[in-house]
mmCIF file of C-alpha atoms and ligand atoms in Angstrom:
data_model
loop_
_atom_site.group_PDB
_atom_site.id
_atom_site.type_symbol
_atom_site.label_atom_id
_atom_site.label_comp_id
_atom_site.label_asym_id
_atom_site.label_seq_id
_atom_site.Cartn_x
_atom_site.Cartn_y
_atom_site.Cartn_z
ATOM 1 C CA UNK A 1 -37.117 -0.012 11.486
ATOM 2 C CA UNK A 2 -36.265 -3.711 11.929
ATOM 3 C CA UNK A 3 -36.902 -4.306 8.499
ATOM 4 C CA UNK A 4 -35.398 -1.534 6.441
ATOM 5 C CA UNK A 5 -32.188 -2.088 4.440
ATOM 6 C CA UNK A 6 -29.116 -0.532 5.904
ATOM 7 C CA UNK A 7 -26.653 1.446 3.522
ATOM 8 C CA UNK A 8 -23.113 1.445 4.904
ATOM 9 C CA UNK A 9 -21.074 4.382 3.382
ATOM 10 C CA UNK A 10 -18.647 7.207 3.910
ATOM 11 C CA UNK A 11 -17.239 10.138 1.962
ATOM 12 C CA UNK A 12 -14.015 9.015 2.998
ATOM 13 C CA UNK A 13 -13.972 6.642 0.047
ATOM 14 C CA UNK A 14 -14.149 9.253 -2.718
ATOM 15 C CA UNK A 15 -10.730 10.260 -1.257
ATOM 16 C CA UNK A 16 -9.013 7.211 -2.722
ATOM 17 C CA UNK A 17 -8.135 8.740 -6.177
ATOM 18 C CA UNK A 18 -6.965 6.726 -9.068
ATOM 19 C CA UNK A 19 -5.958 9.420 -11.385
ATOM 20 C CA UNK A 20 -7.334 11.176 -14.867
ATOM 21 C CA UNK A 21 -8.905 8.347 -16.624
ATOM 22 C CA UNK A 22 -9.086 5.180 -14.587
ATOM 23 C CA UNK A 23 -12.318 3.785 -14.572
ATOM 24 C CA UNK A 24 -12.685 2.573 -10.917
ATOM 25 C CA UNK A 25 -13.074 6.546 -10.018
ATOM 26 C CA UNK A 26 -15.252 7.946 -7.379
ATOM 27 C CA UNK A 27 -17.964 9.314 -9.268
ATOM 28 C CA UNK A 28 -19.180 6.004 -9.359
ATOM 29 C CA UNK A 29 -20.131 6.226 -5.746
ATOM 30 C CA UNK A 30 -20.696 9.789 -6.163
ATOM 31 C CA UNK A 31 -23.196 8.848 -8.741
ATOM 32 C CA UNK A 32 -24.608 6.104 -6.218
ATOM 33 C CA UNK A 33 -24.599 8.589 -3.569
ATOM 34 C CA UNK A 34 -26.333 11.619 -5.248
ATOM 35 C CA UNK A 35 -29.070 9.431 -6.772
ATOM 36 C CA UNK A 36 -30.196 7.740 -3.686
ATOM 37 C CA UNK A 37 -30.036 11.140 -1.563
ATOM 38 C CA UNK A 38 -31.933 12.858 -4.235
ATOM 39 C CA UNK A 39 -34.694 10.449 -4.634
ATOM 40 C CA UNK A 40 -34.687 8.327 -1.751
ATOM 41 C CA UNK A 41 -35.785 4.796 -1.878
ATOM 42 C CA UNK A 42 -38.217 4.224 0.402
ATOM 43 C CA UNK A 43 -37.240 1.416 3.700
ATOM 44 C CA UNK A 44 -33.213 2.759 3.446
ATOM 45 C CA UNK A 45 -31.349 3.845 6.357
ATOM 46 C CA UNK A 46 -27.988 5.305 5.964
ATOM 47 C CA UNK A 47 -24.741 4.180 8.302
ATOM 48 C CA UNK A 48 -21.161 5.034 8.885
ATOM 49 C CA UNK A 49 -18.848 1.780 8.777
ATOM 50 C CA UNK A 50 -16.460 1.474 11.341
ATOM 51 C CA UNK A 51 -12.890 0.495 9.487
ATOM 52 C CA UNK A 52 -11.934 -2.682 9.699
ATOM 53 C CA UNK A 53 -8.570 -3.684 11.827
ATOM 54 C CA UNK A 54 -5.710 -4.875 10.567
ATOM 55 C CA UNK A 55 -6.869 -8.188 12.628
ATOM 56 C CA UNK A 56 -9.784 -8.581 11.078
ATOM 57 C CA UNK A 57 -8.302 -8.416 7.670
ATOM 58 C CA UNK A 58 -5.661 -10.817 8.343
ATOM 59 C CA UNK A 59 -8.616 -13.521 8.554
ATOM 60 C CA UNK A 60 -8.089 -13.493 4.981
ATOM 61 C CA UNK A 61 -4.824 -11.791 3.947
ATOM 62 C CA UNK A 62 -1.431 -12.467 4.910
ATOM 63 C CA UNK A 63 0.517 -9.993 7.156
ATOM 64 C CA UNK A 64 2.911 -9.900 4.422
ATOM 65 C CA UNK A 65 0.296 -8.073 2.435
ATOM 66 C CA UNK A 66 -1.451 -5.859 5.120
ATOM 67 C CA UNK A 67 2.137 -4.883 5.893
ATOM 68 C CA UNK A 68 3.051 -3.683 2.494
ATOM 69 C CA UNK A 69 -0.487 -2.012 2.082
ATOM 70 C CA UNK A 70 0.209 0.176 5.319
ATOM 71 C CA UNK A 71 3.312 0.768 4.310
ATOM 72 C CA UNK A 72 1.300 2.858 1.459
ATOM 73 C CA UNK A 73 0.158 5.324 3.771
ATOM 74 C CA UNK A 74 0.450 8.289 2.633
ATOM 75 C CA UNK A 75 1.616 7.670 -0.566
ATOM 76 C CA UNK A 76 0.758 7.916 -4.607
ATOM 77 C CA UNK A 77 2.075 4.813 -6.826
ATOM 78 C CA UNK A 78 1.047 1.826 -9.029
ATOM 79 C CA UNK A 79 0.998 -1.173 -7.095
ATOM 80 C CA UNK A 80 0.659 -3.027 -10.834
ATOM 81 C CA UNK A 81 -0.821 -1.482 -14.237
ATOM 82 C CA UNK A 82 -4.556 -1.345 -12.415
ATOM 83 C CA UNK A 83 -3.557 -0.832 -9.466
ATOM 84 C CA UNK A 84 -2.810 2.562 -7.453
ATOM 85 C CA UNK A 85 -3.163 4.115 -4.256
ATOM 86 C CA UNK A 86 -3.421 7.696 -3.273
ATOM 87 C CA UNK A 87 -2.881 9.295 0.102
ATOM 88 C CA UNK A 88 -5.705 7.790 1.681
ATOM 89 C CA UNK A 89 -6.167 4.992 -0.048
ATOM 90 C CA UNK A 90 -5.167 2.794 2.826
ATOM 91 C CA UNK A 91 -7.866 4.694 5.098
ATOM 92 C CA UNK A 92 -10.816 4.090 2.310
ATOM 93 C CA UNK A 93 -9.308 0.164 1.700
ATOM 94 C CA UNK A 94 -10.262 -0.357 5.674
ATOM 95 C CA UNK A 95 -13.332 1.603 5.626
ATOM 96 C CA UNK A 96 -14.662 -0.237 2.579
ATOM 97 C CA UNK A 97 -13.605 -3.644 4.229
ATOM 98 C CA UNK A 98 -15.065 -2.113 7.584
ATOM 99 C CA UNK A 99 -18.130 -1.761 5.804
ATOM 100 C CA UNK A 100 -18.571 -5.073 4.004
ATOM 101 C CA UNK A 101 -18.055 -6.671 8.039
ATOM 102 C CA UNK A 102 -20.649 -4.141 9.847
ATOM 103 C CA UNK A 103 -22.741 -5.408 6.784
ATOM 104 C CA UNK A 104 -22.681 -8.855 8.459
ATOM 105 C CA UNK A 105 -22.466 -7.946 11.809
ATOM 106 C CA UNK A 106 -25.936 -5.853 10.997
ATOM 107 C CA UNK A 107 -27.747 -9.036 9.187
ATOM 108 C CA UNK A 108 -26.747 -11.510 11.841
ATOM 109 C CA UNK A 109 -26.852 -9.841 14.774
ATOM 110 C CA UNK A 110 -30.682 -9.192 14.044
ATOM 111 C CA UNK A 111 -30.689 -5.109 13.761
ATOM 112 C CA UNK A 112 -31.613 -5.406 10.376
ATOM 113 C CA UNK A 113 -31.770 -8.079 7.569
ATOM 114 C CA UNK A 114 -30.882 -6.721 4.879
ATOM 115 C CA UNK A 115 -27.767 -4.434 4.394
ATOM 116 C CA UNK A 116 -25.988 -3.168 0.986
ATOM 117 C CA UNK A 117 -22.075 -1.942 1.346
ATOM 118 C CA UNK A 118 -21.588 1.020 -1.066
ATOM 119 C CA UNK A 119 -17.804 0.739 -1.523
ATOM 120 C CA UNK A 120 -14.671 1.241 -2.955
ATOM 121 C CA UNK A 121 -12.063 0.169 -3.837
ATOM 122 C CA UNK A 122 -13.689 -3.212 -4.663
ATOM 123 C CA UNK A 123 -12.148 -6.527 -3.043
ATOM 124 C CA UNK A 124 -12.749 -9.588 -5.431
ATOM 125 C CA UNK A 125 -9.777 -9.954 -7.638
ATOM 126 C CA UNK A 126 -7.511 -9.106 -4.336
ATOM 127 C CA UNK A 127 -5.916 -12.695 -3.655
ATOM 128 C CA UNK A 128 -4.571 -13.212 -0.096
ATOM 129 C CA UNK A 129 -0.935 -12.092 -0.585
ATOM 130 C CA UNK A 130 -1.348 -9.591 -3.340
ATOM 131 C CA UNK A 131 -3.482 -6.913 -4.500
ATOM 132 C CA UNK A 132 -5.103 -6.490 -8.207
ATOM 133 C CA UNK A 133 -7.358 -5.383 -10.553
ATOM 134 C CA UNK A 134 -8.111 -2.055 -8.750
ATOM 135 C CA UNK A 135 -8.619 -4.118 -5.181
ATOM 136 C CA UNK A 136 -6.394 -3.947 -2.216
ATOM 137 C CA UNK A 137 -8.295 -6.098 0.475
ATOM 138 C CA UNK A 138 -11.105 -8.757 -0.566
ATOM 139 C CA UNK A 139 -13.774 -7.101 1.297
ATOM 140 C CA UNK A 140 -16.244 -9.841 0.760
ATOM 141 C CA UNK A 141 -14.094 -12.132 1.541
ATOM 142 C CA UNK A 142 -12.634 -11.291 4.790
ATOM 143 C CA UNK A 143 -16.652 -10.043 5.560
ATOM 144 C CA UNK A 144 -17.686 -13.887 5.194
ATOM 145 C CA UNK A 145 -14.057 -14.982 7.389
ATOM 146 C CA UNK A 146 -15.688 -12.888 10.080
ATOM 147 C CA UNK A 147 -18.614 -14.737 9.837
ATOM 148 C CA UNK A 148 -16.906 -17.440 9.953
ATOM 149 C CA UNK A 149 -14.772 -17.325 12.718
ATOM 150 C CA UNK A 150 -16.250 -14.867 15.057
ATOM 151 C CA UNK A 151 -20.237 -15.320 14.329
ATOM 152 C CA UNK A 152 -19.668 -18.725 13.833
ATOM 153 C CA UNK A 153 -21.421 -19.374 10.248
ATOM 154 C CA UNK A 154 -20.648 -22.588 8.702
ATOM 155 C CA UNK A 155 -22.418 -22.575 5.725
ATOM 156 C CA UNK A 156 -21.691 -19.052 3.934
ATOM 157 C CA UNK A 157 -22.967 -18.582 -0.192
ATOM 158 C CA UNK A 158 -21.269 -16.332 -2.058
ATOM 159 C CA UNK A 159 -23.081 -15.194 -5.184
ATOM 160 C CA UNK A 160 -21.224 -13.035 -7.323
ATOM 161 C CA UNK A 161 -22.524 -11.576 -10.566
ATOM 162 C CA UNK A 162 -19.654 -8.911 -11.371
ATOM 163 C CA UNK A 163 -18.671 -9.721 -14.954
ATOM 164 C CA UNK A 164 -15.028 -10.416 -13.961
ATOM 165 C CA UNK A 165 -14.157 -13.719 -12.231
ATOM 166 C CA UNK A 166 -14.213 -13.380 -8.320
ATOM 167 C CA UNK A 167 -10.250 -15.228 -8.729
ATOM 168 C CA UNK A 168 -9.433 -13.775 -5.057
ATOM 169 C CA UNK A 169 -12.362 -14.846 -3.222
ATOM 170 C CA UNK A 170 -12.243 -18.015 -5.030
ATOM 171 C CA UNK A 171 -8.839 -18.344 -3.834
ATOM 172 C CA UNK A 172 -9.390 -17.659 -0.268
ATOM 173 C CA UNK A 173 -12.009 -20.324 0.328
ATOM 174 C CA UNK A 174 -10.918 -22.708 -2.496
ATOM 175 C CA UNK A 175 -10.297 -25.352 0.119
ATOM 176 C CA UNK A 176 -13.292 -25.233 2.385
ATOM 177 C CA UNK A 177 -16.843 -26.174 2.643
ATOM 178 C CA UNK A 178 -17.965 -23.664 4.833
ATOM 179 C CA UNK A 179 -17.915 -20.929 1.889
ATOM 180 C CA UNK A 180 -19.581 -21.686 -1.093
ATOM 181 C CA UNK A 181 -18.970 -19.121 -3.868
ATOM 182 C CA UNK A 182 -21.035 -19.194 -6.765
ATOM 183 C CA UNK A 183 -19.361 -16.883 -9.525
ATOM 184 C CA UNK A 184 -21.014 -16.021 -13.194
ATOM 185 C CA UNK A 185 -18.362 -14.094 -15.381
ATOM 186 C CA UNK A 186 -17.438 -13.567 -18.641
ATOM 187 C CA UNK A 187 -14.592 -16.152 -19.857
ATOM 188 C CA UNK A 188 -12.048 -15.712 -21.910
ATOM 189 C CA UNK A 189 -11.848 -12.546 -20.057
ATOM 190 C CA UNK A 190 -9.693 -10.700 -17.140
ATOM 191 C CA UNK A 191 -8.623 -11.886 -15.155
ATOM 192 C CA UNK A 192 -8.304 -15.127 -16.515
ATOM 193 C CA UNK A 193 -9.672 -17.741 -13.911
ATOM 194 C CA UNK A 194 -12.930 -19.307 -13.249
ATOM 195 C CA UNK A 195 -13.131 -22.228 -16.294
ATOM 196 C CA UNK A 196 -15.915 -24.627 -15.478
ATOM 197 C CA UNK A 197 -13.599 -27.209 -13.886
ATOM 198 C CA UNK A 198 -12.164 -25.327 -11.085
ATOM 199 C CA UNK A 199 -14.582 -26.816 -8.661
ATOM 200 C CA UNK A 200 -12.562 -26.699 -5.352
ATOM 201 C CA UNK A 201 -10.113 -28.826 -3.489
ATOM 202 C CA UNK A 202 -9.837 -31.281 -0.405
ATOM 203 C CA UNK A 203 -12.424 -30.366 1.666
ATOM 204 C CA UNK A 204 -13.897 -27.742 -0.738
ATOM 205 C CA UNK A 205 -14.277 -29.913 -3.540
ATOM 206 C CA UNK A 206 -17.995 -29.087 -4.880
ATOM 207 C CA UNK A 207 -18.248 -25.347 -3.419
ATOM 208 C CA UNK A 208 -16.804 -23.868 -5.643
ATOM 209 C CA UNK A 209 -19.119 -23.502 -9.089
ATOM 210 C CA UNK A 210 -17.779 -21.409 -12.365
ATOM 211 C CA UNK A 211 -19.994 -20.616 -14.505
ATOM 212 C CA UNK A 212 -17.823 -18.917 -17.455
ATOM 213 C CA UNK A 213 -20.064 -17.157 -20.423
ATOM 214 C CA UNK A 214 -19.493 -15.679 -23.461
ATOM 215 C CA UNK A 215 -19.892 -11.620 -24.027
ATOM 216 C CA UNK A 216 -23.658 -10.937 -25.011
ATOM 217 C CA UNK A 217 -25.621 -12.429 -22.720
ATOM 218 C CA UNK A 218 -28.642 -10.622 -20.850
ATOM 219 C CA UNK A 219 -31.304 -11.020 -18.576
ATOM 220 C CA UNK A 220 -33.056 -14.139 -20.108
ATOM 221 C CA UNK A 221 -29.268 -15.820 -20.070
ATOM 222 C CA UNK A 222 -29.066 -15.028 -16.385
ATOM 223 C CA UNK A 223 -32.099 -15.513 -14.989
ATOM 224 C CA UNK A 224 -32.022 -19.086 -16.605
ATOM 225 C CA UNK A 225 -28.661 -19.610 -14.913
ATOM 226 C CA UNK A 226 -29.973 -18.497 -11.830
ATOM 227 C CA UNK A 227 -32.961 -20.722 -12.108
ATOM 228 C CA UNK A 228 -31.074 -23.719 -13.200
ATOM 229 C CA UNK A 229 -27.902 -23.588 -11.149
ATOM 230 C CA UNK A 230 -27.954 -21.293 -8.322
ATOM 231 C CA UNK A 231 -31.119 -22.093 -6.660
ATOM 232 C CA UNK A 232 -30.790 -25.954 -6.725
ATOM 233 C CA UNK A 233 -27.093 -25.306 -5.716
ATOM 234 C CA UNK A 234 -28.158 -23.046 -2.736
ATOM 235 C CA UNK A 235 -31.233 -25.233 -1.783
ATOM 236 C CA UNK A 236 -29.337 -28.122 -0.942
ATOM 237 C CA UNK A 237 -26.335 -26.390 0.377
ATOM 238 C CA UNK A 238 -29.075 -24.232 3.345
ATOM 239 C CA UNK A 239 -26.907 -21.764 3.769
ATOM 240 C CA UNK A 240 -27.196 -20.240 7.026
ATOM 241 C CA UNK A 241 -25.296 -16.486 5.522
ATOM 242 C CA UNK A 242 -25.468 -15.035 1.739
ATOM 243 C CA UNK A 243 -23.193 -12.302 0.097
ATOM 244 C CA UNK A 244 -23.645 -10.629 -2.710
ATOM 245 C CA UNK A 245 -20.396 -9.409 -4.859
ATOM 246 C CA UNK A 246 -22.669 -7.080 -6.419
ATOM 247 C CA UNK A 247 -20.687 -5.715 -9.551
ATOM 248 C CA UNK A 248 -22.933 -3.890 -12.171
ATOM 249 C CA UNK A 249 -19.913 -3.993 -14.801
ATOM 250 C CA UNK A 250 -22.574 -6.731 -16.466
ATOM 251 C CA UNK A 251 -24.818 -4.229 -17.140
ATOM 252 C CA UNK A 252 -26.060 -3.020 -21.006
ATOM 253 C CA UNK A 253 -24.198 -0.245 -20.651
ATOM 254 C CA UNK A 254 -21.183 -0.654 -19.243
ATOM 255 C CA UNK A 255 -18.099 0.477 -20.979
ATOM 256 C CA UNK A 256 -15.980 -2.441 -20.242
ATOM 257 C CA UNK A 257 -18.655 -5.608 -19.882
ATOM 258 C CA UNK A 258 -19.564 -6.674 -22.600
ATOM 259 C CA UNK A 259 -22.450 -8.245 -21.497
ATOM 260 C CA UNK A 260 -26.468 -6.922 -21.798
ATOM 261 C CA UNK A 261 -27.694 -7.146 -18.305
ATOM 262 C CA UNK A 262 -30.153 -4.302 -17.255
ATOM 263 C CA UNK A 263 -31.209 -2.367 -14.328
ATOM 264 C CA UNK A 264 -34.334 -4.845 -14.288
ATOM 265 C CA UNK A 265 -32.083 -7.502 -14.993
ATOM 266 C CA UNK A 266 -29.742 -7.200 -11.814
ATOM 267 C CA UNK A 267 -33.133 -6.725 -9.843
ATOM 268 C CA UNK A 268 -34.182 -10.277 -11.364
ATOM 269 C CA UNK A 269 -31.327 -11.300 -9.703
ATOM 270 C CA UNK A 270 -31.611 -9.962 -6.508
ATOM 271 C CA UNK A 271 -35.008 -10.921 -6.576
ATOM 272 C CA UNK A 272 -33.996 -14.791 -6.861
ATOM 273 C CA UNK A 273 -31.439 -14.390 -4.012
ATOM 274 C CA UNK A 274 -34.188 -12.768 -1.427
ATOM 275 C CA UNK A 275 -36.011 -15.772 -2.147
ATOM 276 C CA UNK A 276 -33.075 -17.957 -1.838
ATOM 277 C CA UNK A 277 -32.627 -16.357 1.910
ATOM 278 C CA UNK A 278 -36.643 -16.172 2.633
ATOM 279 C CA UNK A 279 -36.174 -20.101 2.333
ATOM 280 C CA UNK A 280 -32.475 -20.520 4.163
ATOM 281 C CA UNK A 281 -31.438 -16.824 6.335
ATOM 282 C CA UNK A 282 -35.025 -15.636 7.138
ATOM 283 C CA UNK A 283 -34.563 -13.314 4.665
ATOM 284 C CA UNK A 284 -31.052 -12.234 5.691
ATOM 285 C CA UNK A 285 -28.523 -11.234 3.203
ATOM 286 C CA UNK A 286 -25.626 -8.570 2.093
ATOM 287 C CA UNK A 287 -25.142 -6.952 -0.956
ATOM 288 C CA UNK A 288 -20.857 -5.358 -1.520
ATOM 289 C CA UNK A 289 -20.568 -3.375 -4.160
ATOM 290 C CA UNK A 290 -17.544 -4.537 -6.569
ATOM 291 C CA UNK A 291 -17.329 -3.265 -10.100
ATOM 292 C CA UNK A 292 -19.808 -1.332 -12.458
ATOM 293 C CA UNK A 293 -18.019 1.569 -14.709
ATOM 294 C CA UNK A 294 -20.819 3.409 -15.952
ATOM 295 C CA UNK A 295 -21.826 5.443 -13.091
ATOM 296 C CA UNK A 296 -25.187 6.408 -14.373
ATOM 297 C CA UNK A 297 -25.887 2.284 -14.833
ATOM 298 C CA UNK A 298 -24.709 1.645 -11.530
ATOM 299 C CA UNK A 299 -27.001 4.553 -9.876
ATOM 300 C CA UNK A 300 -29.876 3.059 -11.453
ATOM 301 C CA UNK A 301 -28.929 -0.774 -10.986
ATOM 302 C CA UNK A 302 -28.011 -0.012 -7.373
ATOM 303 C CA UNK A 303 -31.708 1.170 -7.115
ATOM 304 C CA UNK A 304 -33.591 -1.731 -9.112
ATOM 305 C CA UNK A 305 -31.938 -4.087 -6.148
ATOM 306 C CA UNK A 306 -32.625 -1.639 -3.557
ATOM 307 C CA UNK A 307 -36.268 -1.292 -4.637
ATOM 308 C CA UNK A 308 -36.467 -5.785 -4.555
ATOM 309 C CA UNK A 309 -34.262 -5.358 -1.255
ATOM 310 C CA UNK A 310 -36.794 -3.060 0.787
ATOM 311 C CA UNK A 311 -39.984 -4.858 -1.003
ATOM 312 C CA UNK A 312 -41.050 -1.992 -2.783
ATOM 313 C CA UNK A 313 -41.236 -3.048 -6.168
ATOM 314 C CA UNK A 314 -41.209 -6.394 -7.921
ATOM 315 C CA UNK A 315 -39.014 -6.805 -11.061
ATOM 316 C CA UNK A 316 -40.864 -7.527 -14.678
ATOM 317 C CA UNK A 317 -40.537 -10.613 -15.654
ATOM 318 C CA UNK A 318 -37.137 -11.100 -17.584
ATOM 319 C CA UNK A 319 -37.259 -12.414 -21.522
ATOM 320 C CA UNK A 320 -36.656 -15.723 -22.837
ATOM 321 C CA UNK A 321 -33.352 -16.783 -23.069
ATOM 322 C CA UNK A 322 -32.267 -16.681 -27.016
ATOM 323 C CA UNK A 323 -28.627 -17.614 -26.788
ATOM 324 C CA UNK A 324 -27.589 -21.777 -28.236
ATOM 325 C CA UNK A 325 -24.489 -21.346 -26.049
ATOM 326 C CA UNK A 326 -26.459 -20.529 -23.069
ATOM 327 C CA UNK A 327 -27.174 -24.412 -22.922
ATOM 328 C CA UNK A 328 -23.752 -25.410 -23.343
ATOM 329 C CA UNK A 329 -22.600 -23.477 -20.231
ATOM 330 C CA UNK A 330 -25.448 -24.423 -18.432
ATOM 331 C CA UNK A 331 -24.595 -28.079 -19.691
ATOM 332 C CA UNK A 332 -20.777 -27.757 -19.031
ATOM 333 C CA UNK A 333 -21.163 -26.734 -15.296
ATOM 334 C CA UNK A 334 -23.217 -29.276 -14.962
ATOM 335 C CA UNK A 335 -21.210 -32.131 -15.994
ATOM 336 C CA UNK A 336 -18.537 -30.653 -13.291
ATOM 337 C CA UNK A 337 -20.991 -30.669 -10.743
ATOM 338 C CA UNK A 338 -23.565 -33.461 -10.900
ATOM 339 C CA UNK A 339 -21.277 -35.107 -8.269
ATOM 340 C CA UNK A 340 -21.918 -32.629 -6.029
ATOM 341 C CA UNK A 341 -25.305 -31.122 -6.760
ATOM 342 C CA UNK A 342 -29.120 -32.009 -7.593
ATOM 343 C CA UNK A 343 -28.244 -30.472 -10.871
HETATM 344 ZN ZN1 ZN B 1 -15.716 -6.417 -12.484
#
């Protein structure tokens, strides 16, 4: 049992409703759901999340913002264009946070090493004092404050391959070297952050690496990223935690991407972060579900990590990369970071 992966989810979450036609809607964890109870995969084990406290969450946000988020309780409005909340919105918000810190409670408190939070709403573009882009508390980020402060991890990775810039977990650490967040995401693109240059400041100068790309790349383009940045980054760093912002909106499929990932693709992926924490977390490490808007693609991505997760299959081997600009990102990140990496 010590070994199995641990799914943290509750129905509760398909209560926050966004309305006819937004895409962050709960059939996507319906779809996640359904596919995983209907065919199984093999080494899971299914848990309720406690919901995270108002305390908890304020390791990251400001009161001002949990404030105004309870004070939605109940209630159906926009909080911006993306935005909205329904009735229980608040309720699912804390659950899904809840889930993301029983996620790293689970991996470091040695019950299991491996856990994946199947949640919404999603957390990364939610910046300390605000919410956005269809998040209303960081849940990865106020998972790895946890870690920080009350499990006493200093040196916490953040990998993040949703195709949208992490900008609120970014935010929340930009200043610290105890959180390194490692972000791939599609640039010019929403919402807007995450150029090559934004590298951290004062003492987090260095842990924070960009790595903005153009729409079109696939699994060759990633896995060579991977290869070339993330595991020289993370080797030298030894972090003694990894996250996962696991967003499958980078998928082939995915209606607003853009970019050509696949299902064997994101296990690629997943596959070069296990080893990443066989060398650094004996093999500990949490996956939080962020975007993904075609729920079939995310069922099936979901499950190509799950399978590399549990050890029950190993990916194929990913194609060669075929994209010119692929070196000029890879080059561009590296000029910003030679002064802080083995890059
Ligand atoms: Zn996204």
């Amino acid at each position: 049992m010590a070994d199995d992966v641990l799914l943290l989810y509750d129905d509760l979450m398909l209560e926050h409703d966004t309305g006819p036609g937004h895409p962050e809607r709960a059939d996507r964890l319906r779809a996640i759901r359904d596919s995983l109870r209907e065919q199984p995969v093999a080494g899971t084990r299914w848990e309720k999340p406690q919901p995270a406290t108002n305390e908890q969450i304020e390791l990251v946000h400001t009161k001002a913002h949990v404030k105004q988020i309870e004070s939605l309780r109940g209630k159906s409005l926009s909080i911006d264009a993306d935005t909205l909340v329904s009735p229980r919105s608040v309720e699912a918000a804390h659950i899904a946070c809840g889930a993301a810190i029983d996620g790293v409670i689970a991996i470091t408190t040695g019950s299991t090493k491996r856990a994946f939070a199947l949640i919404r709403p999603p957390g990364h573009h939610a910046e300390t004092h605000r919410a956005m882009g269809f998040c209303l508390f960081n849940n990865i980020a106020v998972a790895a404050a946890y870690a920080h402060s009350e499990l006493k991890r200093k040196r916490i990775l953040i990998i993040d391959w949703d195709v949208h810039h992490g900008n609120g977990t970014q935010q929340a650490f930009y200043n610290t070297k105890d959180i390194l967040f490692f972000s791939t995401h599609r640039s010019p693109f929403y919402p807007g952050t995450g150029a090559a240059d934004e590298v951290g400041a004062n003492n987090g100068i260095g842990y924070t690496v960009n790595i903005p790309i153009p729409p079109g790349f696939g699994d060759g383009e990633y896995h060579e990223i991977y290869s070339q940045l993330l595991v020289p980054i993370a080797d030298a760093y030894k972090p003694d935690l990894i996250l996962v912002s696991a967003g499958f909106d980078s998928h082939q499929n995915d209606p607003l991407g853009g970019m050509k990932v696949t299902d064997n693709g994101f296990a690629n992926l997943c596959s070069i972060v296990c080893d990443i924490a066989n060398r650094h977390t004996d093999g500990r490490l949490a996956l939080i579900l962020e975007g993904g808007y075609n729920t079939n693609a995310l069922a099936t991505s979901t499950r190509a990590c799950l399978e590399v997760l549990t050890g029950s299959s190993e990916p194929c081997t990913p194609p060669n990369p075929h994209y010119d600009q692929l070196y000029e990102v890879i080059n561009l990140v590296k000029s910003n970071h030679k002064p802080h990496w083995p890059i």
